XYZ file of C-alpha atoms in Angstrom:
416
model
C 0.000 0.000 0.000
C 1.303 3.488 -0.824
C 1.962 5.555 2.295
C 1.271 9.244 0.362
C -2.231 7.784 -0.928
C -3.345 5.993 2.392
C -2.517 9.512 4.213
C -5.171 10.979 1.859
C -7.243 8.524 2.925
C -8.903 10.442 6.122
C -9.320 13.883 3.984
C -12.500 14.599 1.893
C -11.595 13.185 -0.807
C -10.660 9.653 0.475
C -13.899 9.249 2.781
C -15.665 10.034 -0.204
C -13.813 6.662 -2.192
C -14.050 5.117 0.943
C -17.803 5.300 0.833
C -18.445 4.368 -2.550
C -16.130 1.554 -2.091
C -17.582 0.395 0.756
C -21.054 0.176 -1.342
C -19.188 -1.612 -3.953
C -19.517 -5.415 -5.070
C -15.654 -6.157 -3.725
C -15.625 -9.766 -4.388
C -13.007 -11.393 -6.299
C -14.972 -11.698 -9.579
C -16.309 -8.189 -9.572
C -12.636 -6.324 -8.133
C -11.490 -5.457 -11.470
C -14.390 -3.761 -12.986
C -15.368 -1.885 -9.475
C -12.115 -0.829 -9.383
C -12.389 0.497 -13.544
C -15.871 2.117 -12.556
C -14.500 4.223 -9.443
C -11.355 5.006 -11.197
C -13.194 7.182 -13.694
C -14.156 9.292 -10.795
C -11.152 9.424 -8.718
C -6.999 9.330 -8.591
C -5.649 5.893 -9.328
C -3.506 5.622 -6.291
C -6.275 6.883 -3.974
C -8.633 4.181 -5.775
C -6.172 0.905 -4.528
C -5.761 2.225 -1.546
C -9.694 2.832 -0.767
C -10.484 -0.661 -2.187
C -7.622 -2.229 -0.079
C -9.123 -0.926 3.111
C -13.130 -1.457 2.187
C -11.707 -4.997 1.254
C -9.863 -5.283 5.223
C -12.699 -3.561 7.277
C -14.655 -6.555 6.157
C -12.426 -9.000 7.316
C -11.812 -6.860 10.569
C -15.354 -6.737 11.755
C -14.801 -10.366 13.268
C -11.776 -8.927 15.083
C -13.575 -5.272 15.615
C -16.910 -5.492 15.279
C -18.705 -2.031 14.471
C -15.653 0.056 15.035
C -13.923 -2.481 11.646
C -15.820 0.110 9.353
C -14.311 3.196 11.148
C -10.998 1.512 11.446
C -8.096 1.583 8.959
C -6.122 -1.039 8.640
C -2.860 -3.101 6.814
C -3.127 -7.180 5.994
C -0.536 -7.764 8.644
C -1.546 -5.286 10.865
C -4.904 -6.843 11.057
C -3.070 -10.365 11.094
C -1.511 -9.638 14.564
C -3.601 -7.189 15.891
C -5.445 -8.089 19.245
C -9.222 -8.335 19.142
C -11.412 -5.858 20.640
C -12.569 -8.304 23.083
C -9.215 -9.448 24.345
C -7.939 -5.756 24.528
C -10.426 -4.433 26.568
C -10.163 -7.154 29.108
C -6.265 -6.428 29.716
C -6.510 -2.751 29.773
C -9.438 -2.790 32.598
C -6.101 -4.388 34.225
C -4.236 -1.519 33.445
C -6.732 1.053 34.360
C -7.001 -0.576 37.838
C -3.360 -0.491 38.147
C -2.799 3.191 36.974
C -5.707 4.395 39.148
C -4.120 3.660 41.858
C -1.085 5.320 41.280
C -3.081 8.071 40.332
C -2.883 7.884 36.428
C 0.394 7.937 34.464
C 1.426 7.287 30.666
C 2.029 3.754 29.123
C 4.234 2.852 26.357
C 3.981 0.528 23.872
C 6.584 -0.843 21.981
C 5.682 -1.421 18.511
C 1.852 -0.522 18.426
C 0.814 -1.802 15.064
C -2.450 -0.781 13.706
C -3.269 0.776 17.497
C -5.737 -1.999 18.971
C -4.293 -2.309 22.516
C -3.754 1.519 22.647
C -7.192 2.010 22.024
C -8.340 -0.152 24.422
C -6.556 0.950 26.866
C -7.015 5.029 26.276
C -10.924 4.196 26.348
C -10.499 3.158 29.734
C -9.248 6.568 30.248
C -5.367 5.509 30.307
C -2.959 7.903 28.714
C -0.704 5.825 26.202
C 2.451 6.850 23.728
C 2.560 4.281 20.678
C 5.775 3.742 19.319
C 5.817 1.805 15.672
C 9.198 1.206 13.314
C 7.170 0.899 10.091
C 6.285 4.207 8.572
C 2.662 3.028 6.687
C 1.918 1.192 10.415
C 2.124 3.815 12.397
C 0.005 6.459 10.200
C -2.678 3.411 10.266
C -2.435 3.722 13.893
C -2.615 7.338 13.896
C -5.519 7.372 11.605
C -7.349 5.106 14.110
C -6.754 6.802 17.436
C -8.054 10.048 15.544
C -10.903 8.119 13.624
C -12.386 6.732 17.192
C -11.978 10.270 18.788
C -8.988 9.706 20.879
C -6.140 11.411 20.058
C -6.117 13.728 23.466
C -5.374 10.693 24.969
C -3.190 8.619 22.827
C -0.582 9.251 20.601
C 1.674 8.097 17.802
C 5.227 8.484 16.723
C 7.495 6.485 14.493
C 10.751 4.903 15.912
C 12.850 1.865 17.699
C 11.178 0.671 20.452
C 13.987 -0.562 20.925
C 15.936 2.550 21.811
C 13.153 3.894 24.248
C 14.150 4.109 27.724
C 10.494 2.995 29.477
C 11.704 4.512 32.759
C 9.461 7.252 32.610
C 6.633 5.494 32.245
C 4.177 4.287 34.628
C 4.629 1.138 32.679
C 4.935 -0.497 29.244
C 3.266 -2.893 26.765
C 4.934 -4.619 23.700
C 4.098 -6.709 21.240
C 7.069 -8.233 19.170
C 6.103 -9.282 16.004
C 5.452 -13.075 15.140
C 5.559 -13.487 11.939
C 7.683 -13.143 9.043
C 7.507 -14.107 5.046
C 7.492 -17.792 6.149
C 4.966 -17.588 8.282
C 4.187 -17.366 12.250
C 7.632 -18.131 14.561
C 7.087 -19.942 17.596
C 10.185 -19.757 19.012
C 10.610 -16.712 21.530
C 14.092 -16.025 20.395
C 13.148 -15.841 17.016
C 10.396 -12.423 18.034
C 10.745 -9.017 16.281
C 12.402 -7.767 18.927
C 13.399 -11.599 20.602
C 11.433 -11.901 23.700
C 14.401 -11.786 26.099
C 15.434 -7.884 24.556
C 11.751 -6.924 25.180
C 11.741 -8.248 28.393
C 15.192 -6.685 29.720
C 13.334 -2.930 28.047
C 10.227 -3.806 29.980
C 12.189 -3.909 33.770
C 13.026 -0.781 33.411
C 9.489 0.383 33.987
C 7.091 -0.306 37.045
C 5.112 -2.114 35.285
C 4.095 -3.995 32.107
C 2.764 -6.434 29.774
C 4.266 -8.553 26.719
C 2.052 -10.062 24.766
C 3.261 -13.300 23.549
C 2.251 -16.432 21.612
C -0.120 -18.850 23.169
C 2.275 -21.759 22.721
C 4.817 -20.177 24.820
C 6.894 -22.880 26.835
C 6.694 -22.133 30.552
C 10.181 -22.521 31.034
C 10.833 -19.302 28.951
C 8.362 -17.509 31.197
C 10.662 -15.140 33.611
C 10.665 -15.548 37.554
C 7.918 -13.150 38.979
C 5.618 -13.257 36.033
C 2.020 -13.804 35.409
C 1.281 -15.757 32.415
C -2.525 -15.573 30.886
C -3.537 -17.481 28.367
C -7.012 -16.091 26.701
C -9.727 -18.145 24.627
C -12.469 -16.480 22.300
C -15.588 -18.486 21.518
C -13.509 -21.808 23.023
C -10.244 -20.766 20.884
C -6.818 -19.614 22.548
C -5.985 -16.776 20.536
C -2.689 -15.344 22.458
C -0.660 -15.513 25.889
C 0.553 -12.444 28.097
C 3.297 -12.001 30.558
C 2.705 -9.620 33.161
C 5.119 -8.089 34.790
C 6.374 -5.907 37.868
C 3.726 -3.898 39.553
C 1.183 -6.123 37.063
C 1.786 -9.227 37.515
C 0.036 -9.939 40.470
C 0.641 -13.349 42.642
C -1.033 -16.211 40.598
C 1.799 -16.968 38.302
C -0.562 -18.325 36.242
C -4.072 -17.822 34.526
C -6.362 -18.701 32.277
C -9.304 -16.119 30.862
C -12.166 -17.507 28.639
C -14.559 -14.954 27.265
C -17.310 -16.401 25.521
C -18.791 -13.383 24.337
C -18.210 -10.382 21.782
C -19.497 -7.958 23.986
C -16.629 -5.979 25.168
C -18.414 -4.776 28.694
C -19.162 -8.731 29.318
C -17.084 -9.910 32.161
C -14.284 -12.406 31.309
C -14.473 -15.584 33.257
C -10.632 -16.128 34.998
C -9.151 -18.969 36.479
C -6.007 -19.438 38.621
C -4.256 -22.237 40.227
C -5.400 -23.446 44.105
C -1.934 -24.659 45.961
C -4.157 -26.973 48.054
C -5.025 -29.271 45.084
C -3.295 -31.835 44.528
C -3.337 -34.032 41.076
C -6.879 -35.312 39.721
C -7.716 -38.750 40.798
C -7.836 -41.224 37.818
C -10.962 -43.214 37.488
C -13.685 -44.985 35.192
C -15.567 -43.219 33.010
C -18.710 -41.397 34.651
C -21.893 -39.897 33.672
C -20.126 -36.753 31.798
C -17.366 -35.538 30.032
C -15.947 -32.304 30.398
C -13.536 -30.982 27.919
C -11.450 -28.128 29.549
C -11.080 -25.056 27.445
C -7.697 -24.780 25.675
C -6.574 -21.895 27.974
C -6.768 -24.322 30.944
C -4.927 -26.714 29.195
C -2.046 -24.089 28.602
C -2.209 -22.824 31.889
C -1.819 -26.181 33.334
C -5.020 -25.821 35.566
C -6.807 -28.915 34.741
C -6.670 -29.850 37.856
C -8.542 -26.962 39.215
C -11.475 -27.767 36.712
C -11.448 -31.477 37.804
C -11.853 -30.223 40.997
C -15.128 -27.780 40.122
C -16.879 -30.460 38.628
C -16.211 -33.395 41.306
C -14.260 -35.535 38.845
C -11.511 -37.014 37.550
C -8.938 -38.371 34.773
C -9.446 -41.220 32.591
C -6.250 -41.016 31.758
C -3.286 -39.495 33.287
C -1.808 -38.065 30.774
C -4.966 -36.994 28.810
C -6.815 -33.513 29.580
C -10.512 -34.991 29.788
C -12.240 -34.982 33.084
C -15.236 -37.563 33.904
C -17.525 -37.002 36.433
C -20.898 -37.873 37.632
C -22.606 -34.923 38.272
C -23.122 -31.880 35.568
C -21.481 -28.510 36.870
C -21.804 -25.545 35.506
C -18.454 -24.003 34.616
C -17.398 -21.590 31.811
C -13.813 -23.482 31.915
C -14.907 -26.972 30.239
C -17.777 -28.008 27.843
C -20.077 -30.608 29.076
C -21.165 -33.964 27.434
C -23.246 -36.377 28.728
C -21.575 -40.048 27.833
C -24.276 -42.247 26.452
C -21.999 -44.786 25.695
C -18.515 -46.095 25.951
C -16.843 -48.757 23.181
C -14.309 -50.025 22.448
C -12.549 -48.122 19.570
C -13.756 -50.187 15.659
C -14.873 -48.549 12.524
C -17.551 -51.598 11.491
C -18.868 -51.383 15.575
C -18.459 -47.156 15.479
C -20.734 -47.461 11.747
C -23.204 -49.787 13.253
C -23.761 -48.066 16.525
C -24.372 -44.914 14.451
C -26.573 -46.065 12.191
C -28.816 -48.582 14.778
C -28.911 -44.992 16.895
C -29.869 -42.844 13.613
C -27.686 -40.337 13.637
C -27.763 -37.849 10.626
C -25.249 -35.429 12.163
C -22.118 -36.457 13.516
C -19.529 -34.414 15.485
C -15.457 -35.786 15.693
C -13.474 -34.913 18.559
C -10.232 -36.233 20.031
C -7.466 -35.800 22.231
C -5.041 -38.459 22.560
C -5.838 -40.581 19.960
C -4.019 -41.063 16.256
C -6.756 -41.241 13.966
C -7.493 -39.251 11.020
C -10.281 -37.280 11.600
C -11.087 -36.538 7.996
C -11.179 -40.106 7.009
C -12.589 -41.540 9.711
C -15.638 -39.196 8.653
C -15.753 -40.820 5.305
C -15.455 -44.360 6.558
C -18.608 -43.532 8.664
C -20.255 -42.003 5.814
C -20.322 -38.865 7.112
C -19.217 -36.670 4.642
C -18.906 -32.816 4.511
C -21.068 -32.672 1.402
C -23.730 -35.520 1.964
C -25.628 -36.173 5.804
C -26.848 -39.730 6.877
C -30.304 -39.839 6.566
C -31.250 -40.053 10.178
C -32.078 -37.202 11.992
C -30.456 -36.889 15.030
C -27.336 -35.456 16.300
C -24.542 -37.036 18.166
C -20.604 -36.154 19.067
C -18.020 -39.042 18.569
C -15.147 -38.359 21.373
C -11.704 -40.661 20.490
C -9.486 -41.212 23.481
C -7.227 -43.787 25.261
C -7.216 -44.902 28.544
C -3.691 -46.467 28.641
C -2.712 -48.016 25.527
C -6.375 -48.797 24.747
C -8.091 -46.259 22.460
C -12.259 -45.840 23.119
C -14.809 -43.906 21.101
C -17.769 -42.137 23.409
C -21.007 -41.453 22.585
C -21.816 -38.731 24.160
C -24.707 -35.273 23.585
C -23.627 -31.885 24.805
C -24.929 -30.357 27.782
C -26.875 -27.277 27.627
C -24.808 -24.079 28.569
C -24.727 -23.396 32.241
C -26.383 -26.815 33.346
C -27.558 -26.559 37.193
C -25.368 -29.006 39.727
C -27.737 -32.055 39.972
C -27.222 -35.399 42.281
């Protein structure tokens, strides 16, 4: 994208592109000719650069809901860029911390397209975005002003790495995490590595480093939180909190099941009492622990919620005999354990008349995709039957079992 035409962008003449764009068929077919049509009517340059951003706000509205159409954005930028949700849960953290301190300024180190520092100034915190790539940071400038808060957040283009964050009430950073190969897992491998962001971030009070969600826990520093955050039963990143943040749990896990950004996230942190689940036979239900537990290593502390236990050691189901409600775990209700067999898995199905069929696993080596087919379930063509049913593949030892099972309906009550 060309910097000089996205900066005309915001002016009269670019909302004006912007809004016939945005009216415009923009799918793949009909690109070329809606690009031909608008092109009579205005610059080339300013043309690409509208139908580049119509084409992103579109995508963006899962990350950004109503704000997506306000919002300017770049591919990557949007690629990396924290959803709405997930930013306005950590900066109510931040707010809490800087009001007692009695306000303060935060800087972030490499800001991107401006998500977190939106969040954050909305919950009245006063933030300084710093960005190395020219075209990034006037997208992020473009979006604190288009969302009306530029007397509280700023922009500049530089090194975050040359910043001294002492000044600060505390910092945020989010090294990049991707290059032209694709996403890097390894923390040494960030843009800045994880250990240079880390040394910047002592300096301050306080702060946060947002990280990838597979982050081993031996590369998380002494006297850190670590979060891990699902959306809709996804994990979609980690954090490391730090100093005056980080708080005493050392670990946590944060579901949010819903897109409303004043919806209360549901947070989970380890008990020291507990000690590992008992393993025993399969009970009444299953409970499937949300990813985030999983990563945060607190399966335990769901086992405990629900009353149950482990099938398997070294597999993350729980079995119990009650249902619990609990936003950490999805409930099923086992209707049947067997042994695992295509020919007894097809004729179970079919005596029970199952049209719709849901695959899980965890644990077990089979190919989810062709085990579909062999059951003749495929994405294309139903069974005829009717009814619904969920197919959970496990092991208990060496031994690998399908379950029958039906989910539970959301928030079940406790029942004997």
């Amino acid at each position: 994208m060309d910097i000089e035409a996205f900066r005309a962008l915001p002016g009269p003449a670019g909302r004006a592109v912007l809004a016939a764009a945005a009216e415009a068929d923009l799918s793949e077919n009909a690109l070329l000719s809606t690009a031909a049509r608008l092109r009579e009517r205005y610059p080339a340059d300013l043309v690409a650069a509208a139908l580049t951003q119509a084409r992103l706000r579109v995508r963006a509205r899962a990350k950004f809901g109503p704000d997506a159409d306000r919002m300017y954005f770049t591919p990557d930028g949007l690629e990396q860029a924290t959803r709405a949700r997930v930013a306005a849960h950590r900066a109510r953290r931040f707010a809490a911390y800087l009001d007692g301190r009695r306000g303060g300024v935060v800087l972030e180190m490499g800001c991107g397209i401006g998500a977190d520092l939106i969040a954050r100034a909305r919950q009245g915190c006063r933030g300084e975005g710093v960005e190395r790539d020219a075209l990034t940071a006037a997208v992020a400038r473009a979006n604190v002003e288009a969302l009306g808060l530029a007397d509280l957040a700023s922009v500049r283009e530089g090194d975050a790495t040359q910043e001294d964050p002492a000044g600060y009430a505390a910092v945020f950073a989010d090294p990049g995490r991707r290059t032209g190969r694709g996403r890097v897992f390894d923390p040494r491998a960030y843009e800045p590595p994880l250990d240079t962001v880390l040394e910047l971030a002592a300096r301050a009070p306080a702060g946060c480093v947002k990280v990838a969600p597979g982050i081993p826990h031996e590369a998380i520093p002494d006297g850190a939180e670590a979060e891990w955050v699902s959306v809709g039963g996804d994990v979609k990143e980690a954090a490391l909190w730090l100093g005056g943040l980080a708080g005493t749990a050392g670990r946590r896990a944060t579901v949010i099941r819903s897109d409303d950004p004043d919806a209360p996230a549901a947070t989970l942190t380890p008990d020291p009492g507990l000690d590992a689940p008992d393993v025993r036979g399969w009970g009444r239900y299953l409970y499937e622990p949300d990813g985030a537990v999983i990563r945060a290593h607190l399966v335990a502390e769901v086992a405990a919620q629900v009353g149950g236990g482990l099938a398997d050691p070294r597999i993350a189901y729980v079995t119990a005999d009650t249902a619990v409600a609990t936003p950490f775990a999805a409930a099923y209700e086992i209707e049947d354990v067997l042994p695992f067999s295509v020919k007894r898995l097809r004729g179970e199905l079919r005596r029970r008349d199952v049209g719709i069929l849901t695959i899980k696993k965890r644990g077990s080596a089979v190919d989810v995709d062709r085990l579909r087919r062999d059951l003749g379930f495929t994405p294309r063509a139903r069974r005829g039957g009717g009814r619904e049913s969920t197919v959970v593949l496990t092991r208990v030892g060496r031994a690998p079992v399908a379950l029958l099972a039906r989910p539970v309906a959301a928030a079940p009550p406790a029942t004997a």
